[in-house]
CSV table of C-alpha atoms and ligand atoms in Angstrom, one decimal:
chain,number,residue,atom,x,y,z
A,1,UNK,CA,-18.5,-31.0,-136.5
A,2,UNK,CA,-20.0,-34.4,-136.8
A,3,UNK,CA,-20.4,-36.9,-134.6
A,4,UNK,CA,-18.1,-40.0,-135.2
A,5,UNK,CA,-20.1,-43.3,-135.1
A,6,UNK,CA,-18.3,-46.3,-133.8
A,7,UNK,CA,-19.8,-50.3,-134.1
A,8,UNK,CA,-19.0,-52.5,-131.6
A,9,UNK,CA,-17.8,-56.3,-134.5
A,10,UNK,CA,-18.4,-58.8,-131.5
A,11,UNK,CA,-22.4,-57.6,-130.3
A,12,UNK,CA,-22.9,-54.4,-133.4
A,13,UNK,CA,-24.1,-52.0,-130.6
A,14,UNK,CA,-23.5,-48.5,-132.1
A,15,UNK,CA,-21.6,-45.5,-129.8
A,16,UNK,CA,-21.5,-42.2,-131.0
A,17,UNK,CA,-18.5,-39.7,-129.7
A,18,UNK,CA,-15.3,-38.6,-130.5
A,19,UNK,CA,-13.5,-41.8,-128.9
A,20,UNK,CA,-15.1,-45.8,-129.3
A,21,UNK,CA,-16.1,-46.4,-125.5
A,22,UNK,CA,-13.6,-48.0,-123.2
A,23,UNK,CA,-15.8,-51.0,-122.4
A,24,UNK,CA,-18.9,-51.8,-124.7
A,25,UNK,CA,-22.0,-51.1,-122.7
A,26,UNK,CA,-23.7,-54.5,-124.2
A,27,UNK,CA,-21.1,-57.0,-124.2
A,28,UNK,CA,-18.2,-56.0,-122.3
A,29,UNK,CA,-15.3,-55.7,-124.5
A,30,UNK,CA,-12.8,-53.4,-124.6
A,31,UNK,CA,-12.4,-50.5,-127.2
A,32,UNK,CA,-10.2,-52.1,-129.9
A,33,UNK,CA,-13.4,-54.4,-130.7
A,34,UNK,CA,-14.8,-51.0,-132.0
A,35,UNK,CA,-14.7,-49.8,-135.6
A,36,UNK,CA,-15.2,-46.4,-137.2
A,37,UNK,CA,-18.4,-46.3,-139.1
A,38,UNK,CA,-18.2,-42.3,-139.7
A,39,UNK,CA,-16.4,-38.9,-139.4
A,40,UNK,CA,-14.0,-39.8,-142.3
A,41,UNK,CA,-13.0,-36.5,-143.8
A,42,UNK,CA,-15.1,-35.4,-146.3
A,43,UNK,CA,-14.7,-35.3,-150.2
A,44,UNK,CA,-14.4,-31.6,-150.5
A,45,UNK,CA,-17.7,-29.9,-152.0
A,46,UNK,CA,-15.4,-27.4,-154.0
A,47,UNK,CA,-14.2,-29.4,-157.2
A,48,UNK,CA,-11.5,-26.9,-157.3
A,49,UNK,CA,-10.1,-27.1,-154.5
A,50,UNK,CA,-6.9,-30.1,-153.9
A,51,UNK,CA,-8.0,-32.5,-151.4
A,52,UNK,CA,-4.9,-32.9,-149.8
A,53,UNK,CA,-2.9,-35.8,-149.6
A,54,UNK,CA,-5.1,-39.0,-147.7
A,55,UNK,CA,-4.3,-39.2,-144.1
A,56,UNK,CA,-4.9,-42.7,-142.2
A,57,UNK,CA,-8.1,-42.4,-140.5
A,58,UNK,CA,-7.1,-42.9,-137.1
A,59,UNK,CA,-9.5,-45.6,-135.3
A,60,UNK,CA,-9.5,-45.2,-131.3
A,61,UNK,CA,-5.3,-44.5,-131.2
A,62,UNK,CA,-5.1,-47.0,-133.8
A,63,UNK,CA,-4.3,-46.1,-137.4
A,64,UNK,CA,-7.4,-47.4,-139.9
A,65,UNK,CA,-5.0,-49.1,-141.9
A,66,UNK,CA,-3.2,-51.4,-139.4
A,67,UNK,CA,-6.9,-52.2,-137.5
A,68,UNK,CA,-7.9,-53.6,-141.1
A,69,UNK,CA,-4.4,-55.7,-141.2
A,70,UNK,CA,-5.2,-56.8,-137.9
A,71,UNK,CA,-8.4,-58.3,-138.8
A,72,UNK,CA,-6.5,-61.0,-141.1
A,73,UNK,CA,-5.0,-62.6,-138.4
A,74,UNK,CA,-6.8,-65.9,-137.6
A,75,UNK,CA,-8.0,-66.8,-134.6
A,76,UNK,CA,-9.8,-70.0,-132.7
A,77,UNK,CA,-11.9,-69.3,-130.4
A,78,UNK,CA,-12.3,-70.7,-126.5
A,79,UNK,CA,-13.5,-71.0,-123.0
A,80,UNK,CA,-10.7,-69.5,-120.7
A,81,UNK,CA,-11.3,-70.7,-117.0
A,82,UNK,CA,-9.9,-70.5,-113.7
A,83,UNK,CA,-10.3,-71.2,-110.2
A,84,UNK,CA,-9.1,-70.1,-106.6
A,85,UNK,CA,-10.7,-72.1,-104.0
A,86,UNK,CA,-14.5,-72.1,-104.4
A,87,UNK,CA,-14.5,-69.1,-107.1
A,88,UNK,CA,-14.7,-70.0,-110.4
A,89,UNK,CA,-13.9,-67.7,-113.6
A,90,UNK,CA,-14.3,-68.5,-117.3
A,91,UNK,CA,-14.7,-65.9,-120.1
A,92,UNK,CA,-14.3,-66.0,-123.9
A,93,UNK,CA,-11.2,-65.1,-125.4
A,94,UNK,CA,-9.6,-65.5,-128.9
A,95,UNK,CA,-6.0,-64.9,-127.8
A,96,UNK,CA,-5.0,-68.1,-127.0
A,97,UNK,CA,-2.0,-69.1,-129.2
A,98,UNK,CA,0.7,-72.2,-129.0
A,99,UNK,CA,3.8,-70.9,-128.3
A,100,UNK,CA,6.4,-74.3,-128.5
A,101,UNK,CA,5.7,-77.8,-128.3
A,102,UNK,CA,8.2,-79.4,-126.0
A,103,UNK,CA,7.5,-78.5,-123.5
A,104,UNK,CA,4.3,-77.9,-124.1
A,105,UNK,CA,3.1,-73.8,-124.0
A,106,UNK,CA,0.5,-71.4,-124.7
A,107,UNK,CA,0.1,-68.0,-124.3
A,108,UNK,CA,-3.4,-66.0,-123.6
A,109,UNK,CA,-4.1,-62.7,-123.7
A,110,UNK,CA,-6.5,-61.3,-120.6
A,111,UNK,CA,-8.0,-57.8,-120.1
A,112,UNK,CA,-7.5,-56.6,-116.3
A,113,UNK,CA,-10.5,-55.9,-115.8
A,114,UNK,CA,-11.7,-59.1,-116.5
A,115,UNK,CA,-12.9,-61.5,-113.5
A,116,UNK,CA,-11.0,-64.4,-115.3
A,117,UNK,CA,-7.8,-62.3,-114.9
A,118,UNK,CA,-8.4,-61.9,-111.4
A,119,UNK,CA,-8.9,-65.4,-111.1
A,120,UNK,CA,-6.0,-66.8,-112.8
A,121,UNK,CA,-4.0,-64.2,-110.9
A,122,UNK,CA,-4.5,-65.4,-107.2
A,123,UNK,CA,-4.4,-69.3,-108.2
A,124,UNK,CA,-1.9,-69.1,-111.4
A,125,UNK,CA,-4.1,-71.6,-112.9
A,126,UNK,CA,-5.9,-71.8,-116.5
A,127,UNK,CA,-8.6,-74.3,-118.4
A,128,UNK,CA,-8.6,-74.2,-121.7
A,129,UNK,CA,-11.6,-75.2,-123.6
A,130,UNK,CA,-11.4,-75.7,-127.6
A,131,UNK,CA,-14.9,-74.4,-128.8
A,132,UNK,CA,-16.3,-76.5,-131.7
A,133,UNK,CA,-18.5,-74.9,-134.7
A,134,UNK,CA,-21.7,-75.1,-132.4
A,135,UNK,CA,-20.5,-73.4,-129.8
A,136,UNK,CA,-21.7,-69.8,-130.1
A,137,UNK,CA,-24.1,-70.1,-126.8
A,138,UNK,CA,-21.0,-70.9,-125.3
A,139,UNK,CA,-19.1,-67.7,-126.8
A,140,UNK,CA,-22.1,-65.8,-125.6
A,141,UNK,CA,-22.3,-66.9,-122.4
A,142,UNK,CA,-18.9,-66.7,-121.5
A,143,UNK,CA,-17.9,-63.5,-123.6
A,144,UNK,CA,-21.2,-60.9,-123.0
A,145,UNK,CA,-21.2,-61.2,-119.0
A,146,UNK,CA,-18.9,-60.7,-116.6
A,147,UNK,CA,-18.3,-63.1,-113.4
A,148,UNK,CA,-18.6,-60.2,-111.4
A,149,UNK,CA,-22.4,-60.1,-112.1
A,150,UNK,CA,-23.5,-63.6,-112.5
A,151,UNK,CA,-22.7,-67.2,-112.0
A,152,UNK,CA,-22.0,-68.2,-116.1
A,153,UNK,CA,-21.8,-72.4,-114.4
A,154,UNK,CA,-25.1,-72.2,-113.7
A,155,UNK,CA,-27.0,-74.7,-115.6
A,156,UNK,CA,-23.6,-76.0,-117.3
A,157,UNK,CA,-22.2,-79.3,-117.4
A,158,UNK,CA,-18.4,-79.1,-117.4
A,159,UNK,CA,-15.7,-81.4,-115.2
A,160,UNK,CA,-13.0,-80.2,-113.4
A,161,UNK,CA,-9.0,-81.0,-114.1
A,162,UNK,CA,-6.3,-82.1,-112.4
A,163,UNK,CA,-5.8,-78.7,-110.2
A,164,UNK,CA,-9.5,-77.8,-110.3
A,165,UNK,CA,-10.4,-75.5,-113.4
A,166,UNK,CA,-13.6,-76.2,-115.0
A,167,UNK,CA,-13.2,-77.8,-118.3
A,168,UNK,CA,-15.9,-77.7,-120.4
A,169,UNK,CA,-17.2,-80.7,-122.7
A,170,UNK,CA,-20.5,-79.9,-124.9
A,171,UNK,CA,-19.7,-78.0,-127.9
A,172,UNK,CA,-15.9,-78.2,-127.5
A,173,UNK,CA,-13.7,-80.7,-129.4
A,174,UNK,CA,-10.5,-80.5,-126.8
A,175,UNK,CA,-9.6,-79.2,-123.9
A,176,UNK,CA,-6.5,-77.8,-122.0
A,177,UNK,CA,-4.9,-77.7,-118.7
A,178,UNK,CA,-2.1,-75.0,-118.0
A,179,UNK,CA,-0.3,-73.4,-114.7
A,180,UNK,CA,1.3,-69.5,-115.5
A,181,UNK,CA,4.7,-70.0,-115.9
A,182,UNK,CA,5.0,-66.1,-116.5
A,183,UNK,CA,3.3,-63.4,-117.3
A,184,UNK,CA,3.7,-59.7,-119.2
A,185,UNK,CA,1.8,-56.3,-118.6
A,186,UNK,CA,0.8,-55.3,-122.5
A,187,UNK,CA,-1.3,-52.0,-120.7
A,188,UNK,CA,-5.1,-52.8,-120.9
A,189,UNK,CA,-4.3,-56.6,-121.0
A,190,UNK,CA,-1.5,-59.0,-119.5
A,191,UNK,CA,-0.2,-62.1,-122.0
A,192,UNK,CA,-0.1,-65.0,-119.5
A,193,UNK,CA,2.6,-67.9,-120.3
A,194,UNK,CA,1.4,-71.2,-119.8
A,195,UNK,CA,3.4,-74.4,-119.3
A,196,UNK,CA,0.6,-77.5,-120.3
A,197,UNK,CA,0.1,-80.1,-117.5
A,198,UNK,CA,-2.9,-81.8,-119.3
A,199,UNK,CA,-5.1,-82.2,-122.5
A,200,UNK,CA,-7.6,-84.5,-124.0
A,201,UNK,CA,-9.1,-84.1,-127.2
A,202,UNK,CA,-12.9,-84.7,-127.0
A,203,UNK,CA,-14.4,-84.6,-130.3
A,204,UNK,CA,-13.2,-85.3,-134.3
A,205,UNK,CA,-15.2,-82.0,-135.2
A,206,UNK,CA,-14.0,-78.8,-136.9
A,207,UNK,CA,-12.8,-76.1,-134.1
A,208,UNK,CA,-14.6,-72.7,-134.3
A,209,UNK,CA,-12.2,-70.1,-135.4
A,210,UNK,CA,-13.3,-66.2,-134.7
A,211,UNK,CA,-14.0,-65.3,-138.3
A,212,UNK,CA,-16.6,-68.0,-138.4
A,213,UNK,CA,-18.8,-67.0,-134.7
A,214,UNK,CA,-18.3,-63.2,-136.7
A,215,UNK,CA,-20.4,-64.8,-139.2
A,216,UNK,CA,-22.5,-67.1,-137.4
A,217,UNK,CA,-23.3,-65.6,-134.5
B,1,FMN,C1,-15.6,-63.5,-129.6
B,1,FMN,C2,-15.0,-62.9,-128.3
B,1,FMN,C3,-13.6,-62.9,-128.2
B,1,FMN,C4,-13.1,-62.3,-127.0
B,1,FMN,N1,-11.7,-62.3,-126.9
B,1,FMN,C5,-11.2,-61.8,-125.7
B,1,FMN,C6,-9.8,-62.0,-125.5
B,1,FMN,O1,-9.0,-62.5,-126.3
B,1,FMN,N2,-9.3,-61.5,-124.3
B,1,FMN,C7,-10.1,-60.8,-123.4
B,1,FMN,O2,-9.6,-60.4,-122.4
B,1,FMN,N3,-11.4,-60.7,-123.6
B,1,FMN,C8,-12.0,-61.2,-124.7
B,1,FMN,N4,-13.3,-61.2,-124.9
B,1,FMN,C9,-14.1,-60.5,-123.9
B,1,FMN,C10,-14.4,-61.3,-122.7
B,1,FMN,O3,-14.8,-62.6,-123.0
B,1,FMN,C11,-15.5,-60.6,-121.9
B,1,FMN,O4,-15.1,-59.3,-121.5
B,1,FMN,C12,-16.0,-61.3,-120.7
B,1,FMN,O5,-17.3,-60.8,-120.3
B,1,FMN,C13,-15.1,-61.2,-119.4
B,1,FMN,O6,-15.7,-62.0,-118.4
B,1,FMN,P1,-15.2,-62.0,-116.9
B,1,FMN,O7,-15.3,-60.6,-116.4
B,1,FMN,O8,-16.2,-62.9,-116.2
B,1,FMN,O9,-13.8,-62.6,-116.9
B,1,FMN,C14,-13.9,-61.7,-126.0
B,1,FMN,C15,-15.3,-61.8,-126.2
B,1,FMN,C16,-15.9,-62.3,-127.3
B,1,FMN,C17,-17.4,-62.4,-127.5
């Protein structure tokens, strides 16, 4: 039987087995970054014989056909951060999303095993910083490392809010404030709602969106 090969979309680090990996080895995320890049069923050698009817191609659990739906959805992109005490936490994420206006609420979505998630979990408090188009150091920074290895501040400039997250300015065109308001277990990550206490818009420039640091990066 051959070996399925599976590409990591966020760093294109290839793994080859029957299942994507659950973390990628090079960049940390989790295993619905991965796509299938082989181990499709084969075109059958024997013109003769009936291929039988196409089956979705599963990818990890989930079917080929939905993963490729799910890739339509747009995204921006941004600089999730926290703080408890001295610890800081920050990471990339592209599941940030306005829920209503008045009052003022976003939601994010956070993998558990992500420092940031512990983070936000002992203070209940969030940054959010807008990336702008020049900000894939900033993805890169932020999204390939985990807290729990290095100190991603060092070397940055960034301010602190109101209740102490770090808020970053270079490269981002706005930023955010929130406290968790509530919060729901989705399995490998938990949706944090967020009601906003603060924001201030930095910068007239175009916001990066996650199809363009795909592209760019
Ligand atoms: C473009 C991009 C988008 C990402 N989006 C998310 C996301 O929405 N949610 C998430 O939990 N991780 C996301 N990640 C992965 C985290 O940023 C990454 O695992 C990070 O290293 C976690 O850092 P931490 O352990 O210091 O919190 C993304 C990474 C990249 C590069």
């Amino acid at each position: 039987m051959s070996e399925k090969q599976w590409r990591c979309t966020v760093c294109g680090y290839i793994h080859v087995g029957e299942n994507p990996p659950d973390v990628c080895p090079v960049c940390g995320v989790d295993s619905s970054f991965f796509e299938l890049l082989s181990g499709q069923a084969e075109a059958p050698a024997n013109a003769h014989v009936v291929a039988p009817a196409p089956v979705p191609t599963p990818v990890g659990n989930i079917q080929h056909g939905i993963k490729q739906a799910l890739y339509k959805i747009s995204y921006g992109l941004f600089i999730i951060t926290s703080a408890a005490g001295d610890k800081l936490a920050g990471q990339c994420a592209n599941t940030c999303f306005q829920i209503t206006s008045d009052p003022a609420r976003v939601a994010i979505g956070i993998n558990k095993h992500n420092h940031t998630h512990a983070i936000i979990e002992a203070s209940g408090l969030v940054g959010i910083s807008i990336l702008g188009q020049h900000g894939q150091d900033l993805a890169r920074n932020f999204g390939y490392r985990s807290g729990y290895n290095v100190d991603k501040f060092a070397g940055l400039t960034y301010k602190k809010g109101q209740f102490g997250v770090p808020l970053l300015e270079q490269d981002c065109v706005a930023s955010l404030e929130g406290k968790v308001i509530n919060q729901m277990d989705c399995g490998t990550h938990t949706l944090f709602l967020l009601d906003i206490v603060n924001g201030d818009s930095m910068a007239d420039a175009e916001p990066m969106t996650y199809d363009y640091f795909r592209q760019t990066k």
